[in-house]
Short mmCIF file of C-alpha atoms and ligand atoms in Angstrom, two decimals:
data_model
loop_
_atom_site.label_atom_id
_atom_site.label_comp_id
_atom_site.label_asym_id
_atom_site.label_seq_id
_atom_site.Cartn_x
_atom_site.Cartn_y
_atom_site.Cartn_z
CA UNK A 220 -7.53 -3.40 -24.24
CA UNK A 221 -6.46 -2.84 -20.39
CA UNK A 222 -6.65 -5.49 -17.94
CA UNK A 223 -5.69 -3.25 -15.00
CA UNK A 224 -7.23 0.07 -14.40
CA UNK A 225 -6.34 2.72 -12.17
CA UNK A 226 -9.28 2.42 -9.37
CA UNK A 227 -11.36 6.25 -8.53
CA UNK A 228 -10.48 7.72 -5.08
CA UNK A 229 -13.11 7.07 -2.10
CA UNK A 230 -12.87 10.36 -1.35
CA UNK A 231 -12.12 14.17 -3.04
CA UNK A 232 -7.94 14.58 -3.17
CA UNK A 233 -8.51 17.31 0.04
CA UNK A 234 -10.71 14.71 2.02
CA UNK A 235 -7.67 13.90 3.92
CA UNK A 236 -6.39 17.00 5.00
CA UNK A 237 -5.06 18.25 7.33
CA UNK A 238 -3.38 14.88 7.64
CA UNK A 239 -2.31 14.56 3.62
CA UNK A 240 -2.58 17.14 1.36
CA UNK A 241 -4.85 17.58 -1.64
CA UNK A 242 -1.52 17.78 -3.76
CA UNK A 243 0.16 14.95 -2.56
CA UNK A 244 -2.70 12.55 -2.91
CA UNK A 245 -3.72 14.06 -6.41
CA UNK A 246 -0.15 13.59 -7.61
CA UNK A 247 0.06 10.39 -6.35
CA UNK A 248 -3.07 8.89 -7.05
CA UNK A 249 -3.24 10.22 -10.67
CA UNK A 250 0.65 10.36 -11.52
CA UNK A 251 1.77 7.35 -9.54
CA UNK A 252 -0.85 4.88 -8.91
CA UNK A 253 -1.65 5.22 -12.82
CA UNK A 254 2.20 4.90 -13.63
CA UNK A 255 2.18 1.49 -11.77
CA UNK A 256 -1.65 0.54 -14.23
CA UNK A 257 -0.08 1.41 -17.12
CA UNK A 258 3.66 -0.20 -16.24
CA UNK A 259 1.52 -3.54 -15.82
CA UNK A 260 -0.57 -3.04 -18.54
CA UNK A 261 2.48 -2.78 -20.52
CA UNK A 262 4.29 -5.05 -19.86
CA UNK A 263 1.72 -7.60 -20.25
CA UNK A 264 1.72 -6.33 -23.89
CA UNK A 265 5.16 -6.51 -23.94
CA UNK A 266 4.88 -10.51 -22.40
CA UNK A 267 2.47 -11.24 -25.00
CA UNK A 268 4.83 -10.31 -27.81
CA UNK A 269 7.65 -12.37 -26.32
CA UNK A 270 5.37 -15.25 -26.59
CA UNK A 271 4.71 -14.65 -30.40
CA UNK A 272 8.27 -13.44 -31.45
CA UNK A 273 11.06 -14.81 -28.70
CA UNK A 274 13.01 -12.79 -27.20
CA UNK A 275 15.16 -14.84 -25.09
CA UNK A 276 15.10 -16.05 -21.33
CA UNK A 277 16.86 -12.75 -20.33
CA UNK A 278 14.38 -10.25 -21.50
CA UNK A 279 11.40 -12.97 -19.82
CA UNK A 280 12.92 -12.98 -16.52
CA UNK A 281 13.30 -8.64 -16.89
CA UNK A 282 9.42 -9.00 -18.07
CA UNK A 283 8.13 -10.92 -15.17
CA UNK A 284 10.32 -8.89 -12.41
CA UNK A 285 8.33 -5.72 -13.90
CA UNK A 286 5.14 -7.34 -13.79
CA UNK A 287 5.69 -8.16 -10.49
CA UNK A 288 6.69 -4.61 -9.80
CA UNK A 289 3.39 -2.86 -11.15
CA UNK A 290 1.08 -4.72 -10.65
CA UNK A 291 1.56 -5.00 -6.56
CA UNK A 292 2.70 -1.63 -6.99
CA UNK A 293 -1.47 -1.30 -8.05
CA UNK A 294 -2.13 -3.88 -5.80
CA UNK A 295 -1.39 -1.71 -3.04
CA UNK A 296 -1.80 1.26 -4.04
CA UNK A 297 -5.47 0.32 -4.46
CA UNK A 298 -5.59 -0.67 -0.98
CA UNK A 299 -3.97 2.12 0.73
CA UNK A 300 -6.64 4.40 -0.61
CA UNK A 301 -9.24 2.28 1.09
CA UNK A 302 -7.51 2.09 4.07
CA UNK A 303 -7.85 5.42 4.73
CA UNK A 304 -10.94 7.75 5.47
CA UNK A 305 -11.93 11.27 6.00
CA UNK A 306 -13.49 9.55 9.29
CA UNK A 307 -10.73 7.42 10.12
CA UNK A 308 -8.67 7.22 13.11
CA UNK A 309 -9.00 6.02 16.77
CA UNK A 310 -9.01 2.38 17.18
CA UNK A 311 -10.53 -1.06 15.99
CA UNK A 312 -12.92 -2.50 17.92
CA UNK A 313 -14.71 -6.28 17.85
CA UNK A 314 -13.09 -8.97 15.92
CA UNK A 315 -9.84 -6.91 14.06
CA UNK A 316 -9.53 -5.60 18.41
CA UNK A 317 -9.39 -8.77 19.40
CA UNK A 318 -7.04 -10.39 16.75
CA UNK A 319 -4.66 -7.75 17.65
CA UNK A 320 -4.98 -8.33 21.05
CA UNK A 321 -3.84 -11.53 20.52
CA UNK A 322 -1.65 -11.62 17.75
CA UNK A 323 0.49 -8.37 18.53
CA UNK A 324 -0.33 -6.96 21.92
CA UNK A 325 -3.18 -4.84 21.64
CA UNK A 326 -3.39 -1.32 20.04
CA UNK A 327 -0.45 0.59 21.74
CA UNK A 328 2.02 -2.42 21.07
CA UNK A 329 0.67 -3.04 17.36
CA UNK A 330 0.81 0.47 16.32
CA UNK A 331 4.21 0.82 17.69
CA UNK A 332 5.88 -2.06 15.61
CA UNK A 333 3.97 -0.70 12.36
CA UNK A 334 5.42 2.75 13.53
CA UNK A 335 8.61 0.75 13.66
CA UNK A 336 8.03 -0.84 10.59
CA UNK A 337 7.76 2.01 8.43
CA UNK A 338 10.44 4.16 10.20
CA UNK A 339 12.91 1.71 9.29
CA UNK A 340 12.11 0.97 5.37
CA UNK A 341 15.20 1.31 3.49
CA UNK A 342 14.87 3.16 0.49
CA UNK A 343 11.01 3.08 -1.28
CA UNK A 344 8.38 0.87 0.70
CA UNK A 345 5.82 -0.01 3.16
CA UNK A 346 4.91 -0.97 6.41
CA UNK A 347 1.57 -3.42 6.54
CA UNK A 348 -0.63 -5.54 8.73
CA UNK A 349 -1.16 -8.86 7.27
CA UNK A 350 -2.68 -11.79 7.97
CA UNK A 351 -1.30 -15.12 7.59
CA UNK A 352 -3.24 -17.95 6.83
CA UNK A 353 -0.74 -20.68 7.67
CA UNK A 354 -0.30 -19.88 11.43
CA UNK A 355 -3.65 -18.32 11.54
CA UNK A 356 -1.97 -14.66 12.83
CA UNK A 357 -2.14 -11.38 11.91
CA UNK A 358 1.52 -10.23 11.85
CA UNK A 359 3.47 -6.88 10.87
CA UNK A 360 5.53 -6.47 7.81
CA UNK A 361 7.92 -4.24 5.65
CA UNK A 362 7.68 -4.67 2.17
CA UNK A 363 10.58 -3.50 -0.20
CA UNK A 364 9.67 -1.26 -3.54
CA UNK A 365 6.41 -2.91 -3.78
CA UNK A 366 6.48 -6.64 -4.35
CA UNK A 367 9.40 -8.16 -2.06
CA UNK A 368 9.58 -9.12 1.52
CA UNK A 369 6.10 -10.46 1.96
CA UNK A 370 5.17 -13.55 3.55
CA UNK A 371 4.06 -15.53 0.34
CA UNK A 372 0.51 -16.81 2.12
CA UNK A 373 -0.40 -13.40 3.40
CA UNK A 374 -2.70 -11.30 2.53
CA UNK A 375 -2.19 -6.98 3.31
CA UNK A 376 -5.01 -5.76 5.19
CA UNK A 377 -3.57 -2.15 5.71
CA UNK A 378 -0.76 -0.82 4.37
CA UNK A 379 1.53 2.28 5.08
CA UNK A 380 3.66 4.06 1.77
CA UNK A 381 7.09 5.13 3.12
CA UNK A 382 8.02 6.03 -0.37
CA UNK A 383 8.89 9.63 -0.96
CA UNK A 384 5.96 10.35 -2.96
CA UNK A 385 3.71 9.74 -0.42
CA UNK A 386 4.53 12.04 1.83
CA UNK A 387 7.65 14.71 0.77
CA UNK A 388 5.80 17.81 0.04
CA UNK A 389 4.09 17.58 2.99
CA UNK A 390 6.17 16.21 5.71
CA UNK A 391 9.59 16.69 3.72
CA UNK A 392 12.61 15.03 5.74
CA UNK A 393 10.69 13.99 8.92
CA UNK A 394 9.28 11.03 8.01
CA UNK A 395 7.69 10.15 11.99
CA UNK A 396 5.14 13.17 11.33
CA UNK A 397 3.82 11.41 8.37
CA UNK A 398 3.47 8.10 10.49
CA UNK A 399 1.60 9.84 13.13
CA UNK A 400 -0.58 11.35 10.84
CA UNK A 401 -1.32 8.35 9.37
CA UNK A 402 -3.10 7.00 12.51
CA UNK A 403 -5.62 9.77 12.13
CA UNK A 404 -6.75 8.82 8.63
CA UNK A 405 -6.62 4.93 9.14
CA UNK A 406 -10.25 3.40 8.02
CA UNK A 407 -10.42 0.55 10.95
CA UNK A 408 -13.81 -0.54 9.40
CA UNK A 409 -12.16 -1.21 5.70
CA UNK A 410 -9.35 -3.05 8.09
CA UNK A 411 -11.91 -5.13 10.15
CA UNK A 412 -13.90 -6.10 6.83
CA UNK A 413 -10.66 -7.48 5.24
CA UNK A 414 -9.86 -9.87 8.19
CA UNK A 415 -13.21 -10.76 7.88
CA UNK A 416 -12.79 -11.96 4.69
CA UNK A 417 -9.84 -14.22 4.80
CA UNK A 418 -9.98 -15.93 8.05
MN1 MN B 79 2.95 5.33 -3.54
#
């Protein structure tokens, strides 16, 4: 029995183009995104049966660090599909507009420090708008492999892959085209309703 399961697309695997490529989101919604289900389906297997048997505190610790792994890696792989649209681009308006406004800027200065963001990921990981409960603030993030450099409280609203996957066959070495064409795909309305939801 799976607890996770790998989410269907919004849209066909060419709904994106010219901005991503059938290929790349095929291969990466059916070869990664379901890597990252069944890793955390696993592994919850593989929990349970350290429970009945033992195992030791070493292989629990390696356990939990690959939980943690998959399922964000699902986590947010399930929202960067949403995020994006065959009708996406051009700019938030109403209450996401104005949070930005306030929080980072506007839409210039907030899409320059994701741009930022995700141009400067070491290695596999993302760039995301969040918002933070505690201070009330919708703030901009990298987040390394999947799971690490978060702030705890927050929640992603819309999230960037700078892994290689999502973009190599396309864009190959030159990672700021892939950024740019980002902007043209990004669903503001599946943004707007998130921030609606938390705060
Ligand atoms: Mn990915």
């Amino acid at each position: 029995m799976s607890v996770y399961t790998l989410p269907d697309l919004p849209y066909d695997y060419g709904a994106l183009e010219p901005h991503l490529s059938a290929e790349i989101v095929e291969l990466h919604h059916d070869k990664h995104h379901a890597a990252y289900v069944k890793g955390a389906n696993d592994t919850l297997e593989q929990l349970a049966e350290h429970r009945e048997k033992g195992g030791g505190p070493a292989l629990l610790n390696a356990l939990e660090k690959n939980l943690a792994f998959h399922v964000s890696g699902h986590a947010l792989h399930s929202l960067f599909w949403q995020n994006m649209s065959p009708d996406g681009g051009g700019e938030p308006d109403g209450a996401l507009a104005t949070r930005i406004e306030a929080d980072l800027g506007g839409y210039q200065a907030m899409r320059a420090q994701v741009t930022a963001a995700a141009m400067g990921v070491q290695g596999s990981g993302w760039a995301a708008l969040a918002y933070e409960p505690l201070g009330d603030k919708v703030v901009v993030t990298q987040i390394y492999d999947h799971q690490s450099n978060t702030p705890t409280a927050g929640t992603p609203l819309l999230v960037l892959d700078m892994w290689e996957h999502a973009f190599y066959l396309q864009y190959k070495n030159v990672k700021a085209d892939w950024v740019e064409a980002f902007w043209n795909i990004v669903n503001w309305n599946d943004v707007a309703t998130r921030l609606s939801d938390v705060s």
